[in-house]
XYZ file of C-alpha atoms in Angstrom:
469
model
C -0.106 0.079 -0.040
C 1.111 3.581 -0.625
C 1.091 6.093 2.012
C 0.850 9.914 1.304
C 3.878 11.764 2.651
C 2.301 14.873 4.436
C 3.403 16.553 7.541
C 1.519 15.787 10.803
C 2.232 15.664 14.498
C 2.524 11.594 14.040
C 4.798 12.353 11.320
C 6.938 14.725 13.187
C 6.933 12.189 16.329
C 8.077 9.385 14.090
C 10.938 11.418 12.990
C 11.969 12.462 16.260
C 11.987 9.013 18.153
C 14.188 10.210 20.974
C 12.287 13.205 22.007
C 11.043 13.211 25.424
C 7.356 12.973 25.966
C 5.609 15.199 28.564
C 3.256 12.456 29.494
C 6.025 10.214 30.274
C 7.646 12.879 32.426
C 4.220 13.016 34.175
C 4.284 9.355 34.910
C 8.024 9.448 36.307
C 9.581 7.627 33.450
C 12.898 8.618 32.229
C 16.324 9.966 33.130
C 18.049 13.127 32.058
C 21.643 12.058 33.259
C 23.738 11.591 30.368
C 25.879 9.121 32.187
C 22.985 6.807 32.911
C 21.483 4.773 29.954
C 17.951 5.850 29.264
C 16.350 2.628 27.866
C 13.058 4.304 27.490
C 14.503 6.695 24.449
C 17.074 4.678 22.844
C 19.138 6.470 19.814
C 18.391 4.403 16.756
C 21.023 4.105 14.071
C 20.178 3.261 10.323
C 22.485 0.325 10.388
C 23.255 -1.577 13.921
C 26.974 -1.578 14.206
C 27.687 -4.106 16.974
C 26.383 -6.575 19.265
C 26.100 -4.016 22.257
C 24.043 -1.467 20.061
C 21.652 -4.544 19.039
C 21.369 -5.138 22.905
C 20.822 -1.567 23.670
C 18.057 -1.295 20.961
C 16.177 -4.608 22.097
C 16.208 -3.285 25.750
C 14.853 0.025 24.522
C 12.176 -1.529 22.375
C 10.774 -3.575 25.399
C 10.997 -0.457 27.410
C 8.865 1.290 24.957
C 6.026 -1.280 25.470
C 6.561 -1.412 29.282
C 6.505 2.566 29.664
C 2.591 2.289 28.706
C 1.740 -0.895 29.904
C 0.547 -0.042 33.522
C -1.249 2.899 32.096
C -3.038 0.921 29.117
C -4.308 -1.529 31.731
C -5.435 1.361 34.185
C -7.482 3.165 31.474
C -9.154 0.010 30.076
C -9.740 -1.449 33.577
C -11.521 1.646 34.675
C -13.479 1.537 31.257
C -14.307 -1.920 32.154
C -15.677 -1.178 35.702
C -12.716 -2.935 37.507
C -10.497 -0.223 38.697
C -10.516 3.540 39.942
C -7.670 5.997 40.508
C -9.352 8.215 42.849
C -7.377 11.367 42.919
C -9.178 14.534 44.042
C -6.219 16.678 42.398
C -6.852 15.108 39.132
C -10.400 13.601 38.672
C -9.610 12.946 34.977
C -8.640 9.475 35.712
C -11.931 8.708 36.388
C -14.203 11.343 34.695
C -12.620 10.556 31.129
C -12.459 6.799 31.036
C -16.203 6.937 32.396
C -17.389 9.763 31.157
C -16.060 11.440 28.086
C -12.241 11.643 26.985
C -10.876 15.056 25.853
C -8.380 14.626 23.033
C -6.149 17.024 24.459
C -5.535 14.994 27.708
C -2.612 13.239 28.432
C -4.718 10.100 28.805
C -5.321 10.191 25.330
C -1.619 11.346 24.051
C 0.414 9.117 26.127
C -0.368 5.586 24.813
C -0.698 6.789 21.274
C 2.705 8.526 21.306
C 4.260 5.704 23.207
C 2.777 3.086 20.892
C 4.076 4.760 17.533
C 7.463 5.388 18.947
C 7.739 1.905 19.901
C 6.520 0.841 16.353
C 9.290 2.899 14.704
C 11.902 1.377 17.065
C 10.717 -1.943 15.897
C 11.000 -0.934 12.219
C 14.511 0.522 12.666
C 15.695 -2.602 14.558
C 14.491 -4.871 11.884
C 16.093 -2.619 9.040
C 19.232 -1.943 10.969
C 19.924 -5.495 11.696
C 19.250 -6.336 8.061
C 21.890 -3.999 6.782
C 24.385 -4.893 9.454
C 27.673 -7.098 8.569
C 27.983 -7.918 12.081
C 25.231 -10.467 12.386
C 24.823 -13.987 10.874
C 21.723 -14.775 8.805
C 20.072 -16.846 11.509
C 20.887 -13.933 14.000
C 19.309 -11.354 11.831
C 16.265 -13.646 10.952
C 15.764 -14.026 15.053
C 16.375 -10.097 15.611
C 13.839 -9.271 12.791
C 11.301 -12.009 14.206
C 11.578 -10.543 17.686
C 11.085 -6.678 16.486
C 8.069 -7.580 14.233
C 6.406 -9.457 16.973
C 6.716 -6.530 19.337
C 5.569 -4.186 16.377
C 2.685 -6.531 16.341
C 1.997 -6.225 19.968
C 1.848 -2.283 19.533
C -0.744 -2.272 16.561
C -2.666 -4.696 18.692
C -2.596 -2.406 21.607
C -3.538 0.638 19.258
C -6.550 -1.048 17.751
C -7.715 -2.411 21.110
C -7.888 1.235 22.430
C -9.247 2.978 19.075
C -11.263 0.004 17.829
C -13.878 1.117 15.091
C -12.134 4.484 14.743
C -9.034 2.632 13.155
C -5.371 3.542 13.193
C -2.767 4.520 10.809
C -0.246 1.920 9.672
C 3.152 3.682 10.007
C 5.430 3.646 7.014
C 8.143 5.454 8.541
C 7.769 8.264 6.053
C 7.117 11.027 8.398
C 3.896 11.933 6.837
C 0.388 11.754 7.507
C -0.579 7.913 7.074
C -4.343 7.120 6.235
C -6.342 5.955 8.991
C -6.897 2.317 8.307
C -10.364 0.630 9.242
C -10.329 -1.895 12.071
C -10.659 -5.202 9.657
C -7.847 -4.077 7.590
C -5.717 -3.284 10.599
C -6.389 -6.713 12.174
C -5.537 -8.226 8.697
C -2.182 -6.334 8.700
C -1.300 -7.445 12.235
C -1.871 -11.010 11.422
C 0.319 -10.771 8.409
C 3.061 -9.017 10.438
C 2.907 -11.807 13.192
C 3.165 -14.489 10.594
C 6.077 -12.792 9.154
C 7.605 -12.372 12.263
C 6.803 -16.235 12.860
C 8.701 -17.025 9.638
C 11.856 -15.243 11.037
C 11.745 -16.787 14.481
C 11.433 -20.112 12.812
C 14.639 -19.280 10.691
C 16.362 -17.886 13.793
C 18.454 -20.622 14.935
C 18.660 -22.021 18.544
C 19.560 -18.740 20.440
C 18.998 -14.990 20.360
C 22.085 -12.758 20.051
C 20.941 -10.637 22.710
C 19.470 -11.024 26.170
C 15.706 -10.250 27.328
C 14.710 -9.107 30.803
C 13.893 -11.435 33.595
C 10.214 -11.136 32.766
C 10.684 -13.136 29.650
C 12.063 -16.024 31.335
C 10.936 -19.048 29.266
C 10.613 -17.078 26.027
C 14.264 -16.317 25.734
C 15.126 -18.383 22.597
C 13.514 -17.854 18.986
C 11.831 -21.325 19.393
C 10.209 -20.112 22.719
C 9.461 -16.577 21.816
C 7.688 -17.864 18.888
C 5.257 -19.373 21.400
C 4.407 -15.848 22.754
C 4.031 -14.509 19.061
C 1.500 -17.207 18.337
C -0.592 -16.232 21.761
C -0.622 -12.770 20.105
C -1.744 -14.114 16.659
C -4.381 -16.203 18.374
C -5.878 -13.034 20.037
C -5.964 -11.426 16.614
C -7.745 -14.265 14.992
C -10.266 -14.354 17.851
C -10.862 -10.571 17.254
C -11.092 -11.180 13.362
C -13.314 -14.201 13.912
C -15.888 -12.053 16.039
C -15.407 -8.907 14.227
C -18.885 -8.886 12.830
C -20.842 -10.480 15.751
C -22.543 -7.275 16.918
C -24.448 -7.132 13.560
C -27.819 -8.693 13.071
C -27.801 -12.301 13.600
C -24.470 -12.339 15.382
C -22.158 -13.813 12.510
C -18.916 -15.206 13.136
C -16.001 -16.154 10.926
C -15.323 -19.697 11.683
C -12.243 -19.855 9.589
C -10.610 -17.274 11.908
C -11.814 -18.961 15.132
C -10.260 -22.135 13.891
C -7.293 -20.290 12.939
C -7.043 -18.824 16.562
C -7.231 -22.705 17.841
C -4.545 -23.515 15.502
C -2.352 -20.466 17.079
C -3.072 -21.447 20.544
C -1.694 -24.977 19.728
C 1.430 -23.370 18.626
C 1.643 -21.079 21.511
C 2.468 -21.865 25.174
C -1.286 -22.467 25.874
C -1.641 -25.507 28.756
C -4.508 -26.722 30.296
C -2.650 -27.511 33.329
C -3.654 -25.161 36.330
C 0.143 -25.104 37.323
C 0.947 -23.305 34.364
C -1.918 -20.482 34.600
C 0.472 -17.761 35.833
C 3.077 -18.703 32.897
C 3.695 -16.092 30.486
C 5.988 -13.072 29.489
C 5.798 -10.179 32.139
C 7.127 -6.584 32.253
C 9.469 -6.291 35.327
C 10.348 -3.120 37.210
C 13.142 -1.755 39.313
C 14.269 1.202 41.404
C 17.463 1.664 39.377
C 18.206 5.284 38.220
C 16.410 5.996 34.971
C 14.105 2.849 35.110
C 10.753 2.595 35.823
C 8.252 1.199 38.558
C 4.867 -0.173 38.390
C 2.653 2.966 38.379
C -0.230 0.861 39.185
C 0.862 0.524 42.731
C -0.242 3.386 44.994
C -2.687 2.607 47.732
C -3.159 6.353 48.134
C -5.377 6.479 44.988
C -5.917 3.000 43.326
C -9.083 1.157 44.256
C -11.346 -1.515 42.855
C -14.507 -0.595 41.383
C -17.165 -1.695 44.008
C -18.781 -3.712 41.193
C -15.709 -6.141 41.459
C -16.973 -7.247 44.897
C -20.758 -7.010 44.642
C -20.740 -8.711 41.044
C -18.410 -11.721 42.435
C -19.547 -15.211 42.991
C -19.765 -16.219 46.803
C -16.498 -17.966 47.713
C -14.496 -17.074 44.831
C -10.908 -17.460 45.792
C -9.795 -14.707 43.434
C -11.244 -12.490 45.812
C -8.240 -12.520 47.864
C -6.870 -10.093 45.104
C -8.793 -7.273 46.806
C -9.571 -6.225 50.338
C -12.519 -3.866 51.677
C -12.046 -1.849 54.408
C -13.523 1.503 55.573
C -10.328 2.968 56.473
C -9.235 2.722 52.675
C -12.340 4.848 51.847
C -11.693 7.265 49.008
C -14.289 9.541 47.034
C -14.221 12.197 44.425
C -15.979 15.421 45.341
C -19.499 15.641 45.112
C -23.054 14.981 46.590
C -23.257 12.075 46.019
C -19.657 11.315 45.163
C -19.263 10.427 41.339
C -17.008 7.519 42.245
C -16.270 6.120 45.428
C -14.413 2.809 47.025
C -12.854 1.358 49.878
C -11.341 -1.831 48.328
C -7.781 -1.946 47.637
C -5.784 -4.305 45.308
C -3.704 -6.822 46.770
C -2.485 -8.500 43.868
C -0.405 -5.525 42.856
C 2.002 -5.965 46.014
C 4.443 -3.192 45.749
C 6.311 -0.805 43.004
C 8.278 -3.806 41.675
C 5.222 -6.063 41.108
C 5.630 -7.652 37.611
C 2.699 -7.275 35.021
C 1.921 -9.816 32.776
C 1.706 -9.145 28.920
C -0.438 -12.143 28.264
C -0.749 -15.546 30.481
C -1.680 -19.032 30.218
C -4.883 -18.728 31.986
C -5.939 -15.928 29.502
C -5.183 -18.431 26.578
C -7.352 -20.893 28.202
C -10.212 -18.462 28.498
C -9.277 -17.425 24.968
C -9.668 -20.870 23.624
C -13.087 -21.085 25.479
C -14.326 -18.148 23.515
C -12.995 -19.387 20.461
C -14.877 -22.816 21.039
C -18.073 -20.974 21.946
C -18.194 -19.186 18.644
C -17.890 -22.336 16.906
C -20.792 -23.768 18.861
C -18.587 -26.288 20.615
C -20.193 -25.279 23.998
C -19.235 -28.505 25.599
C -15.750 -28.299 24.992
C -15.972 -24.510 26.061
C -17.421 -25.403 29.284
C -14.537 -27.973 30.112
C -12.329 -24.926 30.170
C -14.764 -22.513 31.857
C -15.013 -25.323 34.658
C -11.065 -25.786 34.628
C -10.674 -22.243 35.768
C -13.774 -21.948 37.910
C -12.506 -24.989 40.165
C -8.607 -24.357 40.043
C -8.585 -20.477 40.159
C -11.818 -19.713 41.646
C -12.315 -22.899 44.014
C -15.962 -22.821 42.789
C -18.134 -25.701 41.722
C -18.459 -26.871 38.145
C -21.467 -26.019 35.855
C -23.178 -27.932 33.438
C -24.830 -26.760 30.121
C -28.065 -26.924 31.745
C -26.757 -24.165 34.277
C -27.084 -21.678 31.426
C -30.404 -20.406 30.255
C -29.078 -19.331 26.660
C -26.054 -19.816 24.649
C -25.320 -16.050 25.303
C -24.981 -16.990 29.141
C -22.304 -19.270 28.628
C -20.130 -16.418 26.910
C -21.023 -14.325 30.010
C -19.661 -17.082 32.163
C -16.369 -17.163 30.225
C -16.289 -13.024 30.418
C -16.680 -13.346 34.150
C -14.181 -15.868 34.490
C -11.631 -13.563 32.597
C -12.452 -10.750 34.930
C -11.471 -12.135 37.879
C -8.432 -14.264 36.612
C -6.889 -11.092 35.063
C -8.068 -8.494 37.373
C -5.915 -5.239 37.168
C -3.521 -7.173 34.896
C -5.200 -6.783 31.612
C -7.597 -4.661 29.534
C -9.599 -7.482 28.124
C -12.691 -7.053 29.964
C -13.668 -3.713 28.299
C -12.496 -5.210 24.898
C -14.563 -8.011 25.197
C -17.838 -6.416 26.035
C -17.452 -4.026 23.276
C -16.469 -6.731 20.873
C -19.773 -8.899 21.999
C -22.031 -5.844 21.947
C -22.626 -6.220 25.818
C -21.050 -2.715 26.662
C -24.659 -1.887 28.478
C -24.225 -4.845 30.798
C -20.951 -3.155 32.413
C -23.565 -0.826 34.104
C -23.651 3.060 34.218
C -21.238 5.081 36.250
C -20.657 8.730 37.506
C -23.420 11.211 38.595
C -25.453 11.531 36.365
C -25.100 8.232 35.320
C -23.892 6.981 31.839
C -22.612 4.252 29.881
C -19.340 5.922 29.259
C -16.915 5.861 26.118
C -16.270 2.561 24.351
C -13.173 3.815 22.752
C -10.082 6.297 23.299
C -10.079 9.163 20.658
C -7.255 10.178 18.719
C -5.141 12.967 20.126
C -6.085 16.551 19.354
C -2.780 17.318 17.365
C -3.587 14.518 15.220
C -7.060 15.500 14.671
C -6.153 19.113 13.854
C -3.553 18.101 11.415
C -6.125 15.944 9.558
C -8.547 18.961 9.539
C -10.849 16.739 11.434
C -11.097 14.209 8.580
C -10.952 11.175 10.693
C -12.759 8.909 8.121
C -10.796 5.180 8.067
C -10.179 3.522 4.630
């Protein structure tokens, strides 16, 4: 596809990859000391000249995804009625995800800018290693497979947050790129991840770089390929249910079967001991590095619906604690949001955050099987999670008045298994046309936004022409 080279904020942003972001500074990311490597803002040469430079770019690429990961979860979990950041000094953390986003706010800018910076960093890594004389053919293939997988992850986050608005596909030209509609974006991500899989399969036995500790178990081309296939499965599920909200609730069986095939090639395991297996972002207190921004018991609370809508006896309620001494409320009479429930699963500023988990793959598989009318098989996986993670009794197909109630049960299990660790709840309820079932919030009550808008600078550069193609 040919992209038009025009000047835009996104284009200027892409040309200035190492530029500091105001939103990043707001969140306490980054470092100004030139003697300390700032892995969140790596320099990107056209050709990678050394092993050390490759390592720096790999580390920087993962830091690019990590810097937005906790924030991405917070915003989507707020939209999904699971989390609050109750900060009287800045009520936007609740008013925007549950009321109306402002395109000029950092809640909109940050993930957009961080996503596209990381996308360009991935492109530069793949291109830079190809033109280098330092690496073998296998090392180049493995590095490109790694980079393109992370690039696919970034586009996945972009479309998860913008959905029907579509997103641009960055060519690296520095100009305005057309906004591409969601179906074509998902097709592009699938192709990108498949290309990365081909690279990884040709990448030999070892990477020529080291991944952070959170990627333990995914540190070779073969095992990283399993992570790649987990992401591919997620995209196939989105494609399989892309038309579900239309009349008749159509599904694409070929895509859902492709999701099952990708899951079989991933790290999917129905063994409960493996439920927490997956790649994680880790954090540290080192100068210039990043802590888990979703730990702050002075402001973070669970939405009261998490407790009130739980099944009695669910062991996963150990992830939260209700105590009147933790009561917080936004100003108002009645308060537009209040809670006395803290999260216990984010234990401190160094708590790792999963990128995708085996238990998530189990429930994704249940979604695909349900879509294929293989309800009995889906129920086996539902009960696997209910019994082993929730300590709850198994259900039978007769327990569900309708087939849609089976889906609702899958989504409920995802909610409590992935609580404050994933944005899937909001994404799923939007995808299946169940948004109103999340319940209204704020005063006066409303359903809230289903997507995050484009940043105002991007809107202005496009003269408010935001139609996707």
